[in-house]
Amino acid sequence: QVQLVESGGGSVQAGGSLRLSCAASGYTYSRISMAWFRQASGKEREGVAVYTGAGNSYYADSAKGRFTVSQDNGKNTVYLQMNNLKPEDTALYYCAAVYLVPVGRWFSPDEYLYWGQGTQVTVSS
């Protein structure tokens, strides 16, 4: 059973930065894809960035140029570096994982089997 634990959320002013971490355990196949989703109050969960088991990264349009997803050498922690944060980035950020995601389905929550508990990011203007 894959377990995911997020950390690193907090409150920052617009233009600031945060780095989220997601520590994974319990997986047996190294080529696991890990993604970051977020859900703002009253809105649907949306994909932000994904780091695939093949080592590729993909970003939602809202994240391009500001966010960077990466994975440590041991492949048990994925990071989301968020720069130039905006008030509209305020949300509960979730880490998700699955062994195989169909091409083009990177930001579909239904494709992911394992989820963390979420970490809150609040950006004030």
PDB file of C-alpha atoms in Angstrom:
ATOM      1  CA  GLN A   1       0.000   0.000   0.000  1.00  0.00           C
ATOM      2  CA  VAL A   2       1.497   3.305  -1.098  1.00  0.00           C
ATOM      3  CA  GLN A   3       1.448   6.027   1.518  1.00  0.00           C
ATOM      4  CA  LEU A   4       1.985   9.711   0.756  1.00  0.00           C
ATOM      5  CA  VAL A   5       2.716  12.450   3.266  1.00  0.00           C
ATOM      6  CA  GLU A   6       2.817  16.086   2.179  1.00  0.00           C
ATOM      7  CA  SER A   7       4.527  18.929   3.972  1.00  0.00           C
ATOM      8  CA  GLY A   8       5.708  22.462   3.314  1.00  0.00           C
ATOM      9  CA  GLY A   9       2.476  24.377   3.003  1.00  0.00           C
ATOM     10  CA  GLY A  10       1.945  27.720   4.673  1.00  0.00           C
ATOM     11  CA  SER A  11       0.985  31.346   4.248  1.00  0.00           C
ATOM     12  CA  VAL A  12       2.936  33.739   2.069  1.00  0.00           C
ATOM     13  CA  GLN A  13       2.426  37.054   0.393  1.00  0.00           C
ATOM     14  CA  ALA A  14       1.974  37.365  -3.333  1.00  0.00           C
ATOM     15  CA  GLY A  15       5.289  37.016  -5.115  1.00  0.00           C
ATOM     16  CA  GLY A  16       6.674  34.713  -2.464  1.00  0.00           C
ATOM     17  CA  SER A  17       7.798  31.092  -2.720  1.00  0.00           C
ATOM     18  CA  LEU A  18       7.074  27.774  -1.080  1.00  0.00           C
ATOM     19  CA  ARG A  19       8.389  24.280  -1.581  1.00  0.00           C
ATOM     20  CA  LEU A  20       6.069  21.383  -0.998  1.00  0.00           C
ATOM     21  CA  SER A  21       7.347  17.886  -0.298  1.00  0.00           C
ATOM     22  CA  CYS A  22       5.661  14.543  -0.693  1.00  0.00           C
ATOM     23  CA  ALA A  23       7.289  11.558   0.955  1.00  0.00           C
ATOM     24  CA  ALA A  24       6.216   8.239  -0.489  1.00  0.00           C
ATOM     25  CA  SER A  25       6.530   4.797   1.001  1.00  0.00           C
ATOM     26  CA  GLY A  26       5.222   1.306   0.461  1.00  0.00           C
ATOM     27  CA  TYR A  27       5.602   1.121  -3.302  1.00  0.00           C
ATOM     28  CA  THR A  28       7.375  -1.773  -4.924  1.00  0.00           C
ATOM     29  CA  TYR A  29       7.846  -0.594  -8.503  1.00  0.00           C
ATOM     30  CA  SER A  30      10.291   2.250  -9.045  1.00  0.00           C
ATOM     31  CA  ARG A  31       8.517   3.649 -12.096  1.00  0.00           C
ATOM     32  CA  ILE A  32       5.723   5.299 -10.184  1.00  0.00           C
ATOM     33  CA  SER A  33       4.234   8.583 -11.361  1.00  0.00           C
ATOM     34  CA  MET A  34       3.654  11.243  -8.757  1.00  0.00           C
ATOM     35  CA  ALA A  35       1.566  14.343  -9.239  1.00  0.00           C
ATOM     36  CA  TRP A  36       0.457  17.456  -7.462  1.00  0.00           C
ATOM     37  CA  PHE A  37      -3.158  18.504  -7.471  1.00  0.00           C
ATOM     38  CA  ARG A  38      -4.876  21.376  -5.744  1.00  0.00           C
ATOM     39  CA  GLN A  39      -8.391  22.192  -4.715  1.00  0.00           C
ATOM     40  CA  ALA A  40      -9.546  25.677  -3.874  1.00  0.00           C
ATOM     41  CA  SER A  41     -12.636  26.263  -1.802  1.00  0.00           C
ATOM     42  CA  GLY A  42     -15.731  25.665  -3.882  1.00  0.00           C
ATOM     43  CA  LYS A  43     -13.799  24.466  -6.908  1.00  0.00           C
ATOM     44  CA  GLU A  44     -12.950  21.125  -8.454  1.00  0.00           C
ATOM     45  CA  ARG A  45      -9.617  19.453  -7.881  1.00  0.00           C
ATOM     46  CA  GLU A  46      -7.162  20.341 -10.627  1.00  0.00           C
ATOM     47  CA  GLY A  47      -3.798  19.012 -11.673  1.00  0.00           C
ATOM     48  CA  VAL A  48      -0.754  21.218 -11.217  1.00  0.00           C
ATOM     49  CA  ALA A  49       2.333  19.185 -12.107  1.00  0.00           C
ATOM     50  CA  VAL A  50       3.381  15.588 -12.539  1.00  0.00           C
ATOM     51  CA  TYR A  51       6.696  13.738 -12.442  1.00  0.00           C
ATOM     52  CA  THR A  52       6.331  10.509 -14.323  1.00  0.00           C
ATOM     53  CA  GLY A  53       7.985   7.194 -13.649  1.00  0.00           C
ATOM     54  CA  ALA A  54       9.961   7.732 -16.854  1.00  0.00           C
ATOM     55  CA  GLY A  55      11.425  10.955 -15.499  1.00  0.00           C
ATOM     56  CA  ASN A  56       9.333  13.399 -17.504  1.00  0.00           C
ATOM     57  CA  SER A  57       7.533  16.378 -16.044  1.00  0.00           C
ATOM     58  CA  TYR A  58       4.339  18.066 -17.151  1.00  0.00           C
ATOM     59  CA  TYR A  59       2.690  21.236 -15.961  1.00  0.00           C
ATOM     60  CA  ALA A  60      -0.728  22.794 -16.053  1.00  0.00           C
ATOM     61  CA  ASP A  61      -0.835  26.133 -17.849  1.00  0.00           C
ATOM     62  CA  SER A  62      -1.326  27.890 -14.519  1.00  0.00           C
ATOM     63  CA  ALA A  63       1.952  26.430 -13.251  1.00  0.00           C
ATOM     64  CA  LYS A  64       4.213  26.838 -16.263  1.00  0.00           C
ATOM     65  CA  GLY A  65       7.115  29.178 -15.664  1.00  0.00           C
ATOM     66  CA  ARG A  66       6.457  29.443 -11.930  1.00  0.00           C
ATOM     67  CA  PHE A  67       6.370  25.907 -10.530  1.00  0.00           C
ATOM     68  CA  THR A  68       8.946  23.147 -10.795  1.00  0.00           C
ATOM     69  CA  VAL A  69       8.369  19.499  -9.926  1.00  0.00           C
ATOM     70  CA  SER A  70      11.337  17.322  -9.083  1.00  0.00           C
ATOM     71  CA  GLN A  71      12.234  14.055  -7.437  1.00  0.00           C
ATOM     72  CA  ASP A  72      15.151  13.169  -5.217  1.00  0.00           C
ATOM     73  CA  ASN A  73      17.748  10.600  -6.215  1.00  0.00           C
ATOM     74  CA  GLY A  74      16.224   7.948  -4.052  1.00  0.00           C
ATOM     75  CA  LYS A  75      12.887   8.461  -5.772  1.00  0.00           C
ATOM     76  CA  ASN A  76      10.956   8.425  -2.565  1.00  0.00           C
ATOM     77  CA  THR A  77      10.196  12.161  -2.324  1.00  0.00           C
ATOM     78  CA  VAL A  78       8.765  14.523  -4.898  1.00  0.00           C
ATOM     79  CA  TYR A  79       8.934  18.280  -4.554  1.00  0.00           C
ATOM     80  CA  LEU A  80       6.945  21.171  -5.902  1.00  0.00           C
ATOM     81  CA  GLN A  81       8.869  24.426  -5.916  1.00  0.00           C
ATOM     82  CA  MET A  82       6.421  27.283  -6.277  1.00  0.00           C
ATOM     83  CA  ASN A  83       7.699  30.742  -7.110  1.00  0.00           C
ATOM     84  CA  ASN A  84       5.955  34.042  -7.778  1.00  0.00           C
ATOM     85  CA  LEU A  85       2.878  32.818  -5.962  1.00  0.00           C
ATOM     86  CA  LYS A  86      -0.423  34.506  -6.634  1.00  0.00           C
ATOM     87  CA  PRO A  87      -3.595  34.735  -4.522  1.00  0.00           C
ATOM     88  CA  GLU A  88      -5.288  32.416  -7.005  1.00  0.00           C
ATOM     89  CA  ASP A  89      -2.784  29.714  -6.041  1.00  0.00           C
ATOM     90  CA  THR A  90      -4.475  29.499  -2.651  1.00  0.00           C
ATOM     91  CA  ALA A  91      -5.713  25.933  -2.237  1.00  0.00           C
ATOM     92  CA  LEU A  92      -5.259  22.622  -0.504  1.00  0.00           C
ATOM     93  CA  TYR A  93      -2.441  20.883  -2.346  1.00  0.00           C
ATOM     94  CA  TYR A  94      -2.461  17.122  -2.657  1.00  0.00           C
ATOM     95  CA  CYS A  95       0.165  14.638  -3.699  1.00  0.00           C
ATOM     96  CA  ALA A  96      -1.060  11.667  -5.727  1.00  0.00           C
ATOM     97  CA  ALA A  97       0.577   8.561  -7.139  1.00  0.00           C
ATOM     98  CA  VAL A  98      -0.107   5.712  -9.485  1.00  0.00           C
ATOM     99  CA  TYR A  99       2.034   3.172 -11.305  1.00  0.00           C
ATOM    100  CA  LEU A 100       0.748   3.900 -14.789  1.00  0.00           C
ATOM    101  CA  VAL A 101      -1.039   6.919 -16.205  1.00  0.00           C
ATOM    102  CA  PRO A 102      -2.322   6.836 -19.781  1.00  0.00           C
ATOM    103  CA  VAL A 103      -0.704   9.393 -22.026  1.00  0.00           C
ATOM    104  CA  GLY A 104      -2.597  12.663 -21.855  1.00  0.00           C
ATOM    105  CA  ARG A 105      -4.337  11.758 -18.620  1.00  0.00           C
ATOM    106  CA  TRP A 106      -1.695  13.245 -16.335  1.00  0.00           C
ATOM    107  CA  PHE A 107      -4.045  15.721 -14.711  1.00  0.00           C
ATOM    108  CA  SER A 108      -7.079  13.514 -14.340  1.00  0.00           C
ATOM    109  CA  PRO A 109      -7.664  12.817 -10.637  1.00  0.00           C
ATOM    110  CA  ASP A 110      -9.543   9.619 -11.464  1.00  0.00           C
ATOM    111  CA  GLU A 111      -6.320   8.055 -12.796  1.00  0.00           C
ATOM    112  CA  TYR A 112      -4.549   8.224  -9.437  1.00  0.00           C
ATOM    113  CA  LEU A 113      -4.955   5.531  -6.818  1.00  0.00           C
ATOM    114  CA  TYR A 114      -3.035   6.934  -3.889  1.00  0.00           C
ATOM    115  CA  TRP A 115      -3.490  10.313  -2.243  1.00  0.00           C
ATOM    116  CA  GLY A 116      -1.940  12.225   0.595  1.00  0.00           C
ATOM    117  CA  GLN A 117      -3.873  14.179   3.174  1.00  0.00           C
ATOM    118  CA  GLY A 118      -3.111  17.572   1.640  1.00  0.00           C
ATOM    119  CA  THR A 119      -1.237  20.660   2.756  1.00  0.00           C
ATOM    120  CA  GLN A 120      -2.714  24.148   2.757  1.00  0.00           C
ATOM    121  CA  VAL A 121      -1.176  26.968   0.742  1.00  0.00           C
ATOM    122  CA  THR A 122      -2.505  30.465   1.339  1.00  0.00           C
ATOM    123  CA  VAL A 123      -1.289  33.431  -0.688  1.00  0.00           C
ATOM    124  CA  SER A 124      -2.301  36.907   0.394  1.00  0.00           C
ATOM    125  CA  SER A 125      -2.290  39.993  -1.802  1.00  0.00           C
TER     126      SER A 125
END
